[in-house]
Tab-separated table of N, CA and C in Angstrom:
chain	number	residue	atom	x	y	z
V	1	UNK	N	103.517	-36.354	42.113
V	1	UNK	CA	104.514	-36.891	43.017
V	1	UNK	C	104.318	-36.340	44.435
V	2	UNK	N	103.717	-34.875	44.464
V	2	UNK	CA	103.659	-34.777	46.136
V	2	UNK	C	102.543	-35.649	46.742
V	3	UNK	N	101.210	-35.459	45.756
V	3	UNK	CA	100.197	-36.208	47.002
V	3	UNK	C	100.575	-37.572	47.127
V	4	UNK	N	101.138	-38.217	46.148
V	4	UNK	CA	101.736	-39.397	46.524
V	4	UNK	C	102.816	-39.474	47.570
V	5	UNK	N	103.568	-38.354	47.854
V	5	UNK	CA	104.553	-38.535	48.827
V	5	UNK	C	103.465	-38.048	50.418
V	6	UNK	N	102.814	-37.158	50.058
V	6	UNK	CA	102.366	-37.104	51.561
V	6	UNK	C	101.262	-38.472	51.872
V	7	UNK	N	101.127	-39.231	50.781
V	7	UNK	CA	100.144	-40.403	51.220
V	7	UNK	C	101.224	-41.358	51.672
V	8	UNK	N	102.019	-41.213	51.135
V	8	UNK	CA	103.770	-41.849	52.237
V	8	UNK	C	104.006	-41.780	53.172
V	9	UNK	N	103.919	-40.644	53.770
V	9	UNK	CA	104.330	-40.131	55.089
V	9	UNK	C	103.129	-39.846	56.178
V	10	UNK	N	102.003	-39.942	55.491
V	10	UNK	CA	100.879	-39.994	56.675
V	10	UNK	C	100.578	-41.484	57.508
V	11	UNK	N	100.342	-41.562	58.286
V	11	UNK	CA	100.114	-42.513	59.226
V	11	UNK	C	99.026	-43.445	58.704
V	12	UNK	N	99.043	-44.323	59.491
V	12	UNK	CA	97.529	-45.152	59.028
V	12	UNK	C	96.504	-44.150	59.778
V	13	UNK	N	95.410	-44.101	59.050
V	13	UNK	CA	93.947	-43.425	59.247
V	13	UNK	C	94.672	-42.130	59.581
V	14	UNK	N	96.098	-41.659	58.983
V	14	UNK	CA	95.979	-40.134	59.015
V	14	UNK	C	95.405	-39.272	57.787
V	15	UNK	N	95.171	-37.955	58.383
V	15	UNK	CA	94.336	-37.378	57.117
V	15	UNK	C	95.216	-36.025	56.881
V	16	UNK	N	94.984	-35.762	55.880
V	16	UNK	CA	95.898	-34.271	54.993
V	16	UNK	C	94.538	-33.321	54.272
V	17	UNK	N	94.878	-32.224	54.713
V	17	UNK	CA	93.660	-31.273	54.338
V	17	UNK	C	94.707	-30.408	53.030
V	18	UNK	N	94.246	-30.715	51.910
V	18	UNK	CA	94.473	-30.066	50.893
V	18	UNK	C	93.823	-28.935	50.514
V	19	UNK	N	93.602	-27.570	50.210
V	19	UNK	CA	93.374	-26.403	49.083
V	19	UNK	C	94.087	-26.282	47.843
V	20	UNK	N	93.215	-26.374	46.979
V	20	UNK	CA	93.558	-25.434	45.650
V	20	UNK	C	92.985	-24.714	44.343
V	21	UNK	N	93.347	-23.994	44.205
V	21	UNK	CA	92.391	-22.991	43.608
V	21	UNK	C	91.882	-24.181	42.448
V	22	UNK	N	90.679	-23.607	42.361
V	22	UNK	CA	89.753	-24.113	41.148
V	22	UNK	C	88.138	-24.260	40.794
V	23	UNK	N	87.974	-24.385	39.967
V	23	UNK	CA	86.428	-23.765	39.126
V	23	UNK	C	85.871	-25.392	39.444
V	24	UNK	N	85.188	-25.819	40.521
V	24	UNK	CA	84.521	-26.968	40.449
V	24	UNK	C	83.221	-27.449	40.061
V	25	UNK	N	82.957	-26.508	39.116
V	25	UNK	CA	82.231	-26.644	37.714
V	25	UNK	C	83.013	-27.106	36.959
V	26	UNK	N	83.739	-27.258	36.503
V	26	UNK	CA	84.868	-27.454	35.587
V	26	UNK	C	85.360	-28.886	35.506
V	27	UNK	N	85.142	-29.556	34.205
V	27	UNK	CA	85.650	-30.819	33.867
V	27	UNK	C	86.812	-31.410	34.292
V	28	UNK	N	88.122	-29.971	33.598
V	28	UNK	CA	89.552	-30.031	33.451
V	28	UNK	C	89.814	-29.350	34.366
V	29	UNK	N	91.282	-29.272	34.374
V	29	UNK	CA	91.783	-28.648	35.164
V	29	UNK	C	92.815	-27.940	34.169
V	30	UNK	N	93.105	-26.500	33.728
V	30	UNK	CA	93.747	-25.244	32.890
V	30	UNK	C	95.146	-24.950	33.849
V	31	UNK	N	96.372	-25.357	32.799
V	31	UNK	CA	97.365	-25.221	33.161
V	31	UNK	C	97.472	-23.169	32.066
V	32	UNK	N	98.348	-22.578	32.553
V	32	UNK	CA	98.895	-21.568	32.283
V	32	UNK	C	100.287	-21.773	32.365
V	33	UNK	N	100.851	-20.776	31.005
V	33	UNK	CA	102.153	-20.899	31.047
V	33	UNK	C	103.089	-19.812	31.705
V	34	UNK	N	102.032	-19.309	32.281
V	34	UNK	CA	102.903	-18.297	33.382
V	34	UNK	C	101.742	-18.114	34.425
V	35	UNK	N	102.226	-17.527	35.518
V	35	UNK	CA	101.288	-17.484	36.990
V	35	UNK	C	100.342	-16.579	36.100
V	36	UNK	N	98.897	-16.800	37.144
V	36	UNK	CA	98.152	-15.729	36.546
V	36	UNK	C	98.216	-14.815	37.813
V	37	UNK	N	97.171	-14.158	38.100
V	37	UNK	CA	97.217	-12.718	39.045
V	37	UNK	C	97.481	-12.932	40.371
V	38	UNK	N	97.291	-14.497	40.668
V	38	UNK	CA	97.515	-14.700	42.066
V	38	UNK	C	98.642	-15.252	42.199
V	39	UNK	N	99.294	-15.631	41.363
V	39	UNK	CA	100.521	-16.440	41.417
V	39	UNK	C	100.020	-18.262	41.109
V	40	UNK	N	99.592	-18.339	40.880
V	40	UNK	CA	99.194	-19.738	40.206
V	40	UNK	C	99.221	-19.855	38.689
V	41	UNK	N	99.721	-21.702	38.714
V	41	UNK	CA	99.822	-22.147	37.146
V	41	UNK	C	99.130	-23.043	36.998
V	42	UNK	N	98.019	-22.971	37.856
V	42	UNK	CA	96.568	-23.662	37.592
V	42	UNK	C	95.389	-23.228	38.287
V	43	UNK	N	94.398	-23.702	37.178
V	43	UNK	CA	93.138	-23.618	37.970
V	43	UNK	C	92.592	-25.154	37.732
V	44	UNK	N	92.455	-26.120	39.002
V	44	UNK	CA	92.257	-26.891	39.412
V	44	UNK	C	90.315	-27.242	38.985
V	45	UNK	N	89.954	-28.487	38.088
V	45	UNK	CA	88.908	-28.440	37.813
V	45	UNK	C	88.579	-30.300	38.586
V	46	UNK	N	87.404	-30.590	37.865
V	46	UNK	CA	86.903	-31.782	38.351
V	46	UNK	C	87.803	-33.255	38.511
V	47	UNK	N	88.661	-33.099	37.661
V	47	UNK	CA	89.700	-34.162	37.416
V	47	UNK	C	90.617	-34.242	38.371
V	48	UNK	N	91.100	-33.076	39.223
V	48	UNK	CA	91.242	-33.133	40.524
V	48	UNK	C	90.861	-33.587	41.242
V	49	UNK	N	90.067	-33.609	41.412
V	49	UNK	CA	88.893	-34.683	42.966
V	49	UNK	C	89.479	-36.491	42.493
V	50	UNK	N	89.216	-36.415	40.601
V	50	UNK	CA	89.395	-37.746	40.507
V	50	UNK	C	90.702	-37.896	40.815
V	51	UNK	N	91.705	-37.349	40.364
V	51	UNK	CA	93.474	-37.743	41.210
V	51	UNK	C	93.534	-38.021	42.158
V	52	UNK	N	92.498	-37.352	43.203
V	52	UNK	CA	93.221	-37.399	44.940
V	52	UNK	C	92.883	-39.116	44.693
V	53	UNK	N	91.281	-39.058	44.175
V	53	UNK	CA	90.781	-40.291	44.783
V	53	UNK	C	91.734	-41.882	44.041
V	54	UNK	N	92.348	-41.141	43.264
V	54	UNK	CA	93.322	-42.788	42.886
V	54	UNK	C	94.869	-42.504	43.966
V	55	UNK	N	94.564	-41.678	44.876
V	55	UNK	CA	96.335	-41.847	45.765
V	55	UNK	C	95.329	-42.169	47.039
V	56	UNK	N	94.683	-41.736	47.875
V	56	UNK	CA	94.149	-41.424	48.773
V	56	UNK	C	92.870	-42.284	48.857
V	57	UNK	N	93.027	-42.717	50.491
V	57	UNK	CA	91.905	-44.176	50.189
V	57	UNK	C	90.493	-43.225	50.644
V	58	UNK	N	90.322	-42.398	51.222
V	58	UNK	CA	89.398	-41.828	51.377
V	58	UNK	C	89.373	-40.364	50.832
V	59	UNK	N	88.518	-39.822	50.227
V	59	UNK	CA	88.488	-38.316	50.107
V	59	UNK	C	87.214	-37.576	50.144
V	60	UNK	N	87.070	-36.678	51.323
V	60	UNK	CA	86.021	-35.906	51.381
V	60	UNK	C	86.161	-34.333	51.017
V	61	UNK	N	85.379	-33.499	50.704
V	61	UNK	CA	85.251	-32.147	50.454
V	61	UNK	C	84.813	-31.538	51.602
V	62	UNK	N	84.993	-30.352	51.854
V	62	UNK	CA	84.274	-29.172	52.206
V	62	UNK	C	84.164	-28.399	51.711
V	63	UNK	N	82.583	-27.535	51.520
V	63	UNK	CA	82.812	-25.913	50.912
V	63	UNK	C	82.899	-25.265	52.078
V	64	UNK	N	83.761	-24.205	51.786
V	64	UNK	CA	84.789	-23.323	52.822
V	64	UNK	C	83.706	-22.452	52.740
V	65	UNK	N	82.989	-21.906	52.074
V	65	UNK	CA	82.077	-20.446	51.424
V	65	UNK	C	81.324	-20.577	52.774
V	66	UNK	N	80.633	-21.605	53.276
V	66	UNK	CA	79.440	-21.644	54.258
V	66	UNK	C	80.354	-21.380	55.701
V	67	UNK	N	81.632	-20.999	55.823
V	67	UNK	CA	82.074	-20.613	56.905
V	67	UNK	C	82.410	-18.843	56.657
V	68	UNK	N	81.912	-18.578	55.424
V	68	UNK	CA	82.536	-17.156	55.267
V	68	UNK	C	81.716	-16.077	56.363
V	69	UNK	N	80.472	-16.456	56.622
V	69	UNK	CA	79.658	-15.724	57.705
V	69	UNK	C	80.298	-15.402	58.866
V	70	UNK	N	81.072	-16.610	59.520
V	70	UNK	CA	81.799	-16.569	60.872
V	70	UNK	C	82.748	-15.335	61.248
V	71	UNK	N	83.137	-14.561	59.868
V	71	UNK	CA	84.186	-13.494	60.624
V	71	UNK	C	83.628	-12.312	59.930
V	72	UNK	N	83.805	-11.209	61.014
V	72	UNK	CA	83.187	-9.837	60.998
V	72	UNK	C	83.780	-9.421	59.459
V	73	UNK	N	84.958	-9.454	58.524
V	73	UNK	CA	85.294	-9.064	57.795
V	73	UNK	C	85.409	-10.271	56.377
V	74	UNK	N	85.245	-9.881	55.042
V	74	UNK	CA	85.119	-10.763	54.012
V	74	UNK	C	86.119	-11.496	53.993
V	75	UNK	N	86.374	-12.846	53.875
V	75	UNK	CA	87.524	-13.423	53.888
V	75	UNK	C	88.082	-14.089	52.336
V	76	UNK	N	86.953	-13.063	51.181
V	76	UNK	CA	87.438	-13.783	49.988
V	76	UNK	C	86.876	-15.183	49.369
V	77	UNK	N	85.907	-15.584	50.502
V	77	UNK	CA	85.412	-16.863	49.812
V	77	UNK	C	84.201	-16.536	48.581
V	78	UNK	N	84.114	-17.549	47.848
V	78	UNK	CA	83.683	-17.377	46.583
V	78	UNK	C	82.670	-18.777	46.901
V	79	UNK	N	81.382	-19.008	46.395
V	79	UNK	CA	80.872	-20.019	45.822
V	79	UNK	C	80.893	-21.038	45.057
V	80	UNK	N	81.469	-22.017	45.159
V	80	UNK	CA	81.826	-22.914	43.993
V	80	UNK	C	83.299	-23.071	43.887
V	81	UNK	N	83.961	-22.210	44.676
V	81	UNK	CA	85.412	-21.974	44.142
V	81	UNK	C	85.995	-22.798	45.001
V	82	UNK	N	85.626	-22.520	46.344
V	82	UNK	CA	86.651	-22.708	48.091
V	82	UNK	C	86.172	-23.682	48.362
V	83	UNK	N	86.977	-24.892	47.958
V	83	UNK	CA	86.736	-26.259	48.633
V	83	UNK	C	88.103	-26.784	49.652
V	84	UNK	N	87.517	-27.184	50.055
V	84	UNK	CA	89.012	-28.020	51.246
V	84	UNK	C	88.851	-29.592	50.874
V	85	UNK	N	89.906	-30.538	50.775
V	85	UNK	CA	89.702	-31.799	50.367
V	85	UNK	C	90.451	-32.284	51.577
V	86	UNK	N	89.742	-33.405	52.061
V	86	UNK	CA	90.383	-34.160	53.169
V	86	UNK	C	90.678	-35.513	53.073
V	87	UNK	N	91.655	-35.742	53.035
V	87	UNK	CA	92.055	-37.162	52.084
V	87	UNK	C	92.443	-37.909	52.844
V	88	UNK	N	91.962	-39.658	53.392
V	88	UNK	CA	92.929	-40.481	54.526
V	88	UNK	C	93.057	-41.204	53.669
V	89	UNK	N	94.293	-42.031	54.850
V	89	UNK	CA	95.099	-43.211	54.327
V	89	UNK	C	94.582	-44.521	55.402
V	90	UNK	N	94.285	-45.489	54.611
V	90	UNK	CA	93.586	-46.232	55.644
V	90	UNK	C	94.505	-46.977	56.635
């Protein structure tokens, strides 16, 4: 119900930059029945990408990891993990 509501409220050809944690190796996407260490009740797998793409007329990725160089200190990015999804509405 949210990405459907922010595909509501975005403009024509506006775009929404989504994060969320997840193993994009990963088929599924693993619900937990309590937060795990970070405070999340998921880890977001491949079936994700396919959701955005049935709300959202366009959806592109970024891996975040290839910006981890840019700052003097580790910022936590992981390989495979840190994607950004950029989703328009046509």
């Amino acid at each position: 119900k949210a990405l459907q509501e922010l595909y509501r409220i975005l403009n024509p050809l506006g775009k929404v930059i989504i994060t969320v944690p997840g193993n994009w190796k990963r088929k599924k996407t693993i619900e937990y029945m309590e937060p795990d260490g970070n405070g999340h009740y998921r880890e977001y797998g491949l079936d994700y990408i396919k959701n955005l793409s049935t709300i959202f007329d366009k959806v592109e990725s970024i891996d975040l990891y290839k910006y981890n160089e840019l700052y003097s200190l580790s910022i936590g990015l992981t390989p495979f993990h840190d994607l950004a999804f950029i989703c328009q509405k046509k």
